[in-house]
Tab-separated table of C-alpha atoms in Angstrom:
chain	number	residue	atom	x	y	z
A	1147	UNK	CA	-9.800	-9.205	30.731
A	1148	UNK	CA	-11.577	-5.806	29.663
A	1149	UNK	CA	-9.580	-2.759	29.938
A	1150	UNK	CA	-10.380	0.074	32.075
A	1151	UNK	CA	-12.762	2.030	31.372
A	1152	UNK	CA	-11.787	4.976	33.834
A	1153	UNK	CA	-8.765	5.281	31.777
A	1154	UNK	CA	-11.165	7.596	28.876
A	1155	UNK	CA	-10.326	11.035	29.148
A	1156	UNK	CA	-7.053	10.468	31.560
A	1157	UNK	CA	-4.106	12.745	29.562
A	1158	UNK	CA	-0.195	12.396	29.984
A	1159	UNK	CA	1.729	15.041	31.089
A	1160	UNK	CA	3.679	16.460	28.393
A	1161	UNK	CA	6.499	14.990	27.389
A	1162	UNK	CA	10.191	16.956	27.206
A	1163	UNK	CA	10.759	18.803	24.277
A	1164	UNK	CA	11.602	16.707	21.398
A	1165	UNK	CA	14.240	18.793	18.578
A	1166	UNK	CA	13.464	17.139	15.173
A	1167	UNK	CA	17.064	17.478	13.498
A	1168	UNK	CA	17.314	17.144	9.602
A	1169	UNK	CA	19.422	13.387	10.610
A	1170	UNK	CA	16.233	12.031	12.596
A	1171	UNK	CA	14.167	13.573	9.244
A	1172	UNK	CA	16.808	11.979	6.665
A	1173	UNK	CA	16.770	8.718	8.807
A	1174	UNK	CA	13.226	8.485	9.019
A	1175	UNK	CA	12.695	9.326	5.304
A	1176	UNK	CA	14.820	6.490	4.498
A	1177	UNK	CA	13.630	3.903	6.324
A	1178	UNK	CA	10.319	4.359	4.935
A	1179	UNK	CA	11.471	4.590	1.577
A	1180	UNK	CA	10.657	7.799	0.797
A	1181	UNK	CA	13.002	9.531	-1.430
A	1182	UNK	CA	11.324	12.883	-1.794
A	1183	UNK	CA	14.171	15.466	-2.027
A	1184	UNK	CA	12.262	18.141	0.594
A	1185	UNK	CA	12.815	15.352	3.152
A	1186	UNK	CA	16.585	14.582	2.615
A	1187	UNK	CA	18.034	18.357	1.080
A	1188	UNK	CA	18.040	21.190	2.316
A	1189	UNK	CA	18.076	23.131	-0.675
A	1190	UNK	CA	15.201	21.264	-2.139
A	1191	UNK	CA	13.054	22.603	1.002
A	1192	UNK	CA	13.643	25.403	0.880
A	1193	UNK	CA	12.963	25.807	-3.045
A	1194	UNK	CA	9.577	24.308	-2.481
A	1195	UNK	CA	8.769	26.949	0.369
A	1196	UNK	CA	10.101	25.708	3.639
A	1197	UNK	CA	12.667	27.125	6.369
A	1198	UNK	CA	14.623	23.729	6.129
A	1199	UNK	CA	13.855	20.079	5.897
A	1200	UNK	CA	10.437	18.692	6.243
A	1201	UNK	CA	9.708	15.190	8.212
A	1202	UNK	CA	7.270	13.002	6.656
A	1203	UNK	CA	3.516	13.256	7.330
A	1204	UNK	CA	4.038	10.178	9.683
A	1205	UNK	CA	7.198	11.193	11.274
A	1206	UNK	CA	5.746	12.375	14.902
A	1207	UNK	CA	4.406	8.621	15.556
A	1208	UNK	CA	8.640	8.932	16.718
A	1209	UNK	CA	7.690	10.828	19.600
A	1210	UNK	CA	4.216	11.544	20.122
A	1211	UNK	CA	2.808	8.639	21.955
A	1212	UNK	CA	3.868	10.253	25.410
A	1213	UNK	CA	1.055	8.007	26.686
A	1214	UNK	CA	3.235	5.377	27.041
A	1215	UNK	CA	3.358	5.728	30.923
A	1216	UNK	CA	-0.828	5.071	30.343
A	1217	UNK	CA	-0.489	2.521	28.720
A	1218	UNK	CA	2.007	0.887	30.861
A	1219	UNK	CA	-0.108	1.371	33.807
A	1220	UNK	CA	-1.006	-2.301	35.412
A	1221	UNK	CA	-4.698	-0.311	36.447
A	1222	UNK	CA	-5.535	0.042	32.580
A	1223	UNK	CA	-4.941	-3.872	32.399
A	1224	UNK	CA	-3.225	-4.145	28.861
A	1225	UNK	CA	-1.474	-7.429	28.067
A	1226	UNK	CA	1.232	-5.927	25.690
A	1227	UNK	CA	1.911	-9.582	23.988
A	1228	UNK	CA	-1.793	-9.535	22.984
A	1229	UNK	CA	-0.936	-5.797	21.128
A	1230	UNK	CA	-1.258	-5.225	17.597
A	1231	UNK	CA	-1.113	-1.757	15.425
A	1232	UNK	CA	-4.585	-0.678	14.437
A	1233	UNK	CA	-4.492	2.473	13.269
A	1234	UNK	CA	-3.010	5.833	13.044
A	1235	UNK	CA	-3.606	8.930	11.201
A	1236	UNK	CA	-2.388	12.585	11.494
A	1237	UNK	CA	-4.020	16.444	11.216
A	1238	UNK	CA	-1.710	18.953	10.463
A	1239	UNK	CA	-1.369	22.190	11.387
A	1240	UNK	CA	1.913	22.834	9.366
A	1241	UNK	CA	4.252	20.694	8.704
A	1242	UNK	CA	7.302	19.828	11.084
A	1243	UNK	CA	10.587	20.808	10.062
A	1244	UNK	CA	13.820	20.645	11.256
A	1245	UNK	CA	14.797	22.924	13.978
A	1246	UNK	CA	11.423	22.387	15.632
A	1247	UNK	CA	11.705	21.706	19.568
A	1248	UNK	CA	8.135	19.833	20.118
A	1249	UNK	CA	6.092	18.699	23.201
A	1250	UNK	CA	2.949	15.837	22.999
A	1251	UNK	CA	0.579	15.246	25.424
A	1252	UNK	CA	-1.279	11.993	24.895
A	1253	UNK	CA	-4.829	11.635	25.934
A	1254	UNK	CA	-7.010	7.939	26.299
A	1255	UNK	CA	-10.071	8.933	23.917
A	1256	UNK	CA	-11.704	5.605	23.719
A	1257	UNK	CA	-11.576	2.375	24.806
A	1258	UNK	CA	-14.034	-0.669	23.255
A	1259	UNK	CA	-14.542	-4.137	22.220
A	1260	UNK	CA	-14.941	-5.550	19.122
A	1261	UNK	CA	-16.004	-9.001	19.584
A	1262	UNK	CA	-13.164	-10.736	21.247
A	1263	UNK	CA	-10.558	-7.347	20.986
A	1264	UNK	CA	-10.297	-4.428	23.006
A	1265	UNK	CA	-9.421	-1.379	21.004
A	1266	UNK	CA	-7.744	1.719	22.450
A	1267	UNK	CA	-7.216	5.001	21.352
A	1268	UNK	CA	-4.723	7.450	22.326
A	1269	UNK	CA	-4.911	11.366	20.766
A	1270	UNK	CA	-1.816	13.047	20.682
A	1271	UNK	CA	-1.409	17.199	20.887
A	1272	UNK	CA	1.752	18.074	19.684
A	1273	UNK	CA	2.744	21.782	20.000
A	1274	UNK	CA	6.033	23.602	19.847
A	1275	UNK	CA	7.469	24.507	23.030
A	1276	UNK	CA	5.914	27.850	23.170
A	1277	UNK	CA	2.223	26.077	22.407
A	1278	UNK	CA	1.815	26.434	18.778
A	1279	UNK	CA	-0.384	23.156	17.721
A	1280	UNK	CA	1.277	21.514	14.880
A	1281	UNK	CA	-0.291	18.969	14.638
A	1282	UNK	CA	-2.386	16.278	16.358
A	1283	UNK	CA	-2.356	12.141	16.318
A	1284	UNK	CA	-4.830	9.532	16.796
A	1285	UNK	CA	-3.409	5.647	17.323
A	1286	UNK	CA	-5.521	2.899	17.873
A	1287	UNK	CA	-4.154	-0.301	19.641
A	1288	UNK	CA	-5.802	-3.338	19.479
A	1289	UNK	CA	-5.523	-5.928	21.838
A	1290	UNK	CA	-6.333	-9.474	20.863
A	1291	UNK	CA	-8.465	-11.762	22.812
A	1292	UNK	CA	-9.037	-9.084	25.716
A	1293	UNK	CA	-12.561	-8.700	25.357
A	1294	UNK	CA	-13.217	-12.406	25.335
């Protein structure tokens, strides 16, 4: 079954703060396998310009999809067992560090098929608690056999 159209353009409301700590970073950093010392030390961050430790470029995808509620909503019509990861990608503002207290709100940008798939994409705003854009998300969810 098609998803919802009526869903484009319908935003979350934002989410409760999220504070990145350097442990979420550190954890985060190693299960990607990423060893780079500004994401793990301290020290190292700050030597290479930075208040404290930095989160990997892909770290918000943690937090950001506050859209989740959307997406759960029976009216948009998505079969979750039919879901598979399409895409994501991120524009920064600056990067996140620990110590930030962050806030997404998740807006339905597009939804189409693509032959027997419906594809869905989410943008996510994430700002610091007193509105500062850091930096902003775009995931793509593809559902198989939706369109068909």
């Amino acid at each position: 079954m098609a998803l919802n159209r009526d869903f484009v353009g319908r935003a979350s409301a934002p989410s409760a703060p999220y504070e990145v700590s350097r442990v979420k970073i550190r954890e985060f950093a190693t299960a990607i396998g990423d060893s780079n010392p500004i994401y793990h030390d301290r020290g190292a961050a700050q030597a290479a310009g930075h208040p404290d430790v930095v989160a990997p470029p892909t770290f918000p995808i943690v937090f950001s999809l506050s859209g989740g509620a959307i997406l759960a909503d029976p009216e948009l019509g998505l079969n979750f067992a039919m879901v598979v990861h399409g895409e994501q990608r991120f524009e920064y503002r600056r990067p996140i560090h620990a110590g930030d207290e962050l806030v997404s709100v998740s807006t339905v940008t597009d939804i189409r098929s693509v032959g027997r798939n419906e594809f869905i994409t989410v943008r996510s705003d994430v700002t610091t608690v007193e509105g500062e854009l850091v930096c902003t998300t775009y995931n793509t969810i593809v559902e198989r056999g939706g369109a068909g």
